[in-house]
C-alpha cells in the first residue's frame, strides 16, 4: 500500500511541478513562482535542477493541521490528475492545446492549494517528504483513509 501511495504522490508531484512551470512560462497573473532554496537554473535550460543530498532527508516535523491540509489537497487533486492523464493519453493535442490544458488544470489545482492554505512550493515539499519519509507517508495515508 505504501508503494501505491508513493507512486501516486510522485505522479501528483510531477504534475504539479509541470503545471507550475506552465503557469510560470505563460507569465500568468497568478504571480511569480518562487524558486525553492537549494535549486539552481542552468543556462539554456527551461527547468531547475534541485541540488539535493543523495540520502533521503526527513525534513521538519509536519503538524496535525498541516498534515490534514496536505491530505485534503491530495484527495481533491487526485481526480484532476486522473483526468489530465486520461486526456493526454487518449487525445492527440498540439503543443498549444497541451499547454492550455495544463494551465486550466493548474489553475484548478492552485485553487485547491489555496483552499487548503498551501503554496505550490510547500505542497511540493510535502510530496517529497511523503516520498522519502515512510512514517510521514503512513500518517498521510491514514488521514486520507478517514476522508474517504
PDB file of C-alpha atoms in Angstrom:
ATOM      1  CA  UNK A   1       0.000   0.000   0.000  1.00  0.00           C
ATOM      2  CA  UNK A   2       2.918   2.333   0.756  1.00  0.00           C
ATOM      3  CA  UNK A   3       4.241   1.889  -2.798  1.00  0.00           C
ATOM      4  CA  UNK A   4       0.865   2.796  -4.303  1.00  0.00           C
ATOM      5  CA  UNK A   5       0.680   5.973  -2.225  1.00  0.00           C
ATOM      6  CA  UNK A   6       4.294   6.815  -3.023  1.00  0.00           C
ATOM      7  CA  UNK A   7       3.734   6.387  -6.762  1.00  0.00           C
ATOM      8  CA  UNK A   8       0.519   8.380  -6.632  1.00  0.00           C
ATOM      9  CA  UNK A   9       2.205  11.203  -4.747  1.00  0.00           C
ATOM     10  CA  UNK A  10       5.137  11.148  -7.151  1.00  0.00           C
ATOM     11  CA  UNK A  11       2.764  11.426 -10.111  1.00  0.00           C
ATOM     12  CA  UNK A  12       0.917  14.283  -8.480  1.00  0.00           C
ATOM     13  CA  UNK A  13       4.187  15.996  -7.689  1.00  0.00           C
ATOM     14  CA  UNK A  14       5.364  15.758 -11.280  1.00  0.00           C
ATOM     15  CA  UNK A  15       2.021  17.080 -12.491  1.00  0.00           C
ATOM     16  CA  UNK A  16       2.017  19.969 -10.016  1.00  0.00           C
ATOM     17  CA  UNK A  17       5.597  20.848 -10.886  1.00  0.00           C
ATOM     18  CA  UNK A  18       4.754  20.759 -14.605  1.00  0.00           C
ATOM     19  CA  UNK A  19       1.662  22.858 -14.057  1.00  0.00           C
ATOM     20  CA  UNK A  20       3.635  25.351 -12.013  1.00  0.00           C
ATOM     21  CA  UNK A  21       6.189  25.585 -14.809  1.00  0.00           C
ATOM     22  CA  UNK A  22       3.417  26.024 -17.370  1.00  0.00           C
ATOM     23  CA  UNK A  23       1.935  28.854 -15.323  1.00  0.00           C
ATOM     24  CA  UNK A  24       5.357  30.445 -14.959  1.00  0.00           C
ATOM     25  CA  UNK A  25       6.050  30.159 -18.707  1.00  0.00           C
ATOM     26  CA  UNK A  26       2.734  31.742 -19.506  1.00  0.00           C
ATOM     27  CA  UNK A  27       3.513  34.714 -17.282  1.00  0.00           C
ATOM     28  CA  UNK A  28       0.063  34.464 -15.755  1.00  0.00           C
ATOM     29  CA  UNK A  29      -1.364  36.925 -13.281  1.00  0.00           C
ATOM     30  CA  UNK A  30      -1.314  34.241 -10.578  1.00  0.00           C
ATOM     31  CA  UNK A  31       2.054  35.612  -9.549  1.00  0.00           C
ATOM     32  CA  UNK A  32       5.665  34.639  -9.783  1.00  0.00           C
ATOM     33  CA  UNK A  33       6.673  31.117  -8.967  1.00  0.00           C
ATOM     34  CA  UNK A  34       9.357  31.285  -6.333  1.00  0.00           C
ATOM     35  CA  UNK A  35      12.351  29.066  -6.767  1.00  0.00           C
ATOM     36  CA  UNK A  36      12.866  26.735  -3.817  1.00  0.00           C
ATOM     37  CA  UNK A  37      16.040  27.197  -1.849  1.00  0.00           C
ATOM     38  CA  UNK A  38      18.781  24.878  -2.962  1.00  0.00           C
ATOM     39  CA  UNK A  39      17.896  24.876  -6.663  1.00  0.00           C
ATOM     40  CA  UNK A  40      19.826  26.403  -9.496  1.00  0.00           C
ATOM     41  CA  UNK A  41      18.900  27.257 -13.040  1.00  0.00           C
ATOM     42  CA  UNK A  42      21.354  26.091 -15.664  1.00  0.00           C
ATOM     43  CA  UNK A  43      21.930  28.419 -18.614  1.00  0.00           C
ATOM     44  CA  UNK A  44      19.997  27.262 -21.648  1.00  0.00           C
ATOM     45  CA  UNK A  45      17.611  25.084 -19.646  1.00  0.00           C
ATOM     46  CA  UNK A  46      13.943  25.797 -19.058  1.00  0.00           C
ATOM     47  CA  UNK A  47      13.787  23.892 -15.782  1.00  0.00           C
ATOM     48  CA  UNK A  48      15.601  23.972 -12.493  1.00  0.00           C
ATOM     49  CA  UNK A  49      17.720  21.164 -11.161  1.00  0.00           C
ATOM     50  CA  UNK A  50      17.374  20.600  -7.422  1.00  0.00           C
ATOM     51  CA  UNK A  51      20.591  20.290  -5.506  1.00  0.00           C
ATOM     52  CA  UNK A  52      19.541  17.656  -3.020  1.00  0.00           C
ATOM     53  CA  UNK A  53      21.585  15.331  -0.861  1.00  0.00           C
ATOM     54  CA  UNK A  54      21.882  11.718  -2.000  1.00  0.00           C
ATOM     55  CA  UNK A  55      20.325  10.290   1.162  1.00  0.00           C
ATOM     56  CA  UNK A  56      16.648  10.946   1.846  1.00  0.00           C
ATOM     57  CA  UNK A  57      16.042  13.895   4.130  1.00  0.00           C
ATOM     58  CA  UNK A  58      13.447  13.567   6.852  1.00  0.00           C
ATOM     59  CA  UNK A  59      12.798  17.323   6.947  1.00  0.00           C
ATOM     60  CA  UNK A  60      10.937  19.229   9.612  1.00  0.00           C
ATOM     61  CA  UNK A  61       8.056  17.716  11.543  1.00  0.00           C
ATOM     62  CA  UNK A  62       4.643  18.300   9.975  1.00  0.00           C
ATOM     63  CA  UNK A  63       1.952  19.225  12.470  1.00  0.00           C
ATOM     64  CA  UNK A  64      -1.547  17.759  12.688  1.00  0.00           C
ATOM     65  CA  UNK A  65      -3.317  20.660  10.925  1.00  0.00           C
ATOM     66  CA  UNK A  66      -0.790  20.868   8.114  1.00  0.00           C
ATOM     67  CA  UNK A  67      -0.955  17.100   7.608  1.00  0.00           C
ATOM     68  CA  UNK A  68      -4.754  17.298   7.289  1.00  0.00           C
ATOM     69  CA  UNK A  69      -4.497  20.194   4.830  1.00  0.00           C
ATOM     70  CA  UNK A  70      -1.969  18.250   2.747  1.00  0.00           C
ATOM     71  CA  UNK A  71      -4.057  15.065   2.769  1.00  0.00           C
ATOM     72  CA  UNK A  72      -7.172  17.055   1.844  1.00  0.00           C
ATOM     73  CA  UNK A  73      -5.334  18.645  -1.074  1.00  0.00           C
ATOM     74  CA  UNK A  74      -4.091  15.243  -2.289  1.00  0.00           C
ATOM     75  CA  UNK A  75      -7.628  13.822  -2.155  1.00  0.00           C
ATOM     76  CA  UNK A  76      -9.037  16.829  -4.053  1.00  0.00           C
ATOM     77  CA  UNK A  77      -6.256  16.857  -6.672  1.00  0.00           C
ATOM     78  CA  UNK A  78      -6.405  13.096  -7.381  1.00  0.00           C
ATOM     79  CA  UNK A  79      -9.431  13.262  -9.771  1.00  0.00           C
ATOM     80  CA  UNK A  80      -7.917  16.229 -11.617  1.00  0.00           C
ATOM     81  CA  UNK A  81      -4.656  14.348 -12.062  1.00  0.00           C
ATOM     82  CA  UNK A  82      -6.544  11.302 -13.341  1.00  0.00           C
ATOM     83  CA  UNK A  83      -8.492  13.416 -15.846  1.00  0.00           C
ATOM     84  CA  UNK A  84      -5.347  15.100 -17.152  1.00  0.00           C
ATOM     85  CA  UNK A  85      -3.552  11.802 -17.639  1.00  0.00           C
ATOM     86  CA  UNK A  86      -6.581  10.316 -19.424  1.00  0.00           C
ATOM     87  CA  UNK A  87      -6.945  13.299 -21.741  1.00  0.00           C
ATOM     88  CA  UNK A  88      -3.244  13.411 -22.548  1.00  0.00           C
ATOM     89  CA  UNK A  89      -3.089   9.700 -23.305  1.00  0.00           C
ATOM     90  CA  UNK A  90      -6.281   9.459 -25.373  1.00  0.00           C
ATOM     91  CA  UNK A  91      -6.293  12.717 -27.337  1.00  0.00           C
ATOM     92  CA  UNK A  92      -3.812  13.946 -29.888  1.00  0.00           C
ATOM     93  CA  UNK A  93      -3.004  17.525 -28.991  1.00  0.00           C
ATOM     94  CA  UNK A  94      -0.868  20.282 -30.344  1.00  0.00           C
ATOM     95  CA  UNK A  95       1.696  21.858 -28.060  1.00  0.00           C
ATOM     96  CA  UNK A  96      -0.610  24.863 -27.641  1.00  0.00           C
ATOM     97  CA  UNK A  97      -3.587  22.669 -26.713  1.00  0.00           C
ATOM     98  CA  UNK A  98      -1.473  20.732 -24.219  1.00  0.00           C
ATOM     99  CA  UNK A  99      -0.222  23.969 -22.696  1.00  0.00           C
ATOM    100  CA  UNK A 100      -3.755  25.366 -22.495  1.00  0.00           C
ATOM    101  CA  UNK A 101      -4.973  22.197 -20.788  1.00  0.00           C
ATOM    102  CA  UNK A 102      -2.117  22.273 -18.258  1.00  0.00           C
ATOM    103  CA  UNK A 103      -2.833  25.906 -17.475  1.00  0.00           C
ATOM    104  CA  UNK A 104      -6.557  25.154 -16.992  1.00  0.00           C
ATOM    105  CA  UNK A 105      -5.910  22.243 -14.647  1.00  0.00           C
ATOM    106  CA  UNK A 106      -3.029  24.087 -12.982  1.00  0.00           C
ATOM    107  CA  UNK A 107      -5.444  26.882 -12.097  1.00  0.00           C
ATOM    108  CA  UNK A 108      -7.852  24.356 -10.544  1.00  0.00           C
ATOM    109  CA  UNK A 109      -5.025  22.816  -8.544  1.00  0.00           C
ATOM    110  CA  UNK A 110      -3.785  26.236  -7.421  1.00  0.00           C
ATOM    111  CA  UNK A 111      -7.321  26.963  -6.158  1.00  0.00           C
ATOM    112  CA  UNK A 112      -7.351  23.679  -4.201  1.00  0.00           C
ATOM    113  CA  UNK A 113      -3.986  24.527  -2.653  1.00  0.00           C
ATOM    114  CA  UNK A 114      -5.220  27.990  -1.655  1.00  0.00           C
ATOM    115  CA  UNK A 115      -8.344  26.443  -0.079  1.00  0.00           C
ATOM    116  CA  UNK A 116      -6.058  24.174   1.934  1.00  0.00           C
ATOM    117  CA  UNK A 117      -3.700  27.006   2.934  1.00  0.00           C
ATOM    118  CA  UNK A 118      -0.756  25.532   0.994  1.00  0.00           C
ATOM    119  CA  UNK A 119       1.576  27.121  -1.522  1.00  0.00           C
ATOM    120  CA  UNK A 120       2.773  25.125  -4.535  1.00  0.00           C
ATOM    121  CA  UNK A 121       6.276  25.128  -3.023  1.00  0.00           C
ATOM    122  CA  UNK A 122       5.018  23.841   0.344  1.00  0.00           C
ATOM    123  CA  UNK A 123       2.877  21.191  -1.375  1.00  0.00           C
ATOM    124  CA  UNK A 124       5.845  20.022  -3.430  1.00  0.00           C
ATOM    125  CA  UNK A 125       7.979  19.876  -0.274  1.00  0.00           C
ATOM    126  CA  UNK A 126       5.336  17.742   1.457  1.00  0.00           C
ATOM    127  CA  UNK A 127       5.116  15.456  -1.589  1.00  0.00           C
ATOM    128  CA  UNK A 128       8.873  14.948  -1.467  1.00  0.00           C
ATOM    129  CA  UNK A 129       8.662  14.267   2.262  1.00  0.00           C
ATOM    130  CA  UNK A 130       5.976  11.638   1.637  1.00  0.00           C
ATOM    131  CA  UNK A 131       8.259  10.005  -0.919  1.00  0.00           C
ATOM    132  CA  UNK A 132      11.323   9.932   1.327  1.00  0.00           C
ATOM    133  CA  UNK A 133       9.852   9.542   4.817  1.00  0.00           C
ATOM    134  CA  UNK A 134       7.872   6.282   5.253  1.00  0.00           C
ATOM    135  CA  UNK A 135       6.459   7.396   8.618  1.00  0.00           C
ATOM    136  CA  UNK A 136       5.071  10.608   7.083  1.00  0.00           C
ATOM    137  CA  UNK A 137       3.663   8.634   4.130  1.00  0.00           C
ATOM    138  CA  UNK A 138       1.870   6.311   6.560  1.00  0.00           C
ATOM    139  CA  UNK A 139       0.495   9.267   8.540  1.00  0.00           C
ATOM    140  CA  UNK A 140      -0.748  10.850   5.300  1.00  0.00           C
ATOM    141  CA  UNK A 141      -2.339   7.600   4.149  1.00  0.00           C
ATOM    142  CA  UNK A 142      -4.113   7.186   7.498  1.00  0.00           C
ATOM    143  CA  UNK A 143      -5.564  10.711   7.279  1.00  0.00           C
ATOM    144  CA  UNK A 144      -6.629  10.156   3.677  1.00  0.00           C
ATOM    145  CA  UNK A 145      -8.465   6.965   4.666  1.00  0.00           C
ATOM    146  CA  UNK A 146     -10.509   8.934   7.206  1.00  0.00           C
ATOM    147  CA  UNK A 147     -11.502  11.346   4.428  1.00  0.00           C
ATOM    148  CA  UNK A 148     -12.888   8.614   2.197  1.00  0.00           C
TER     149      UNK A 148
END
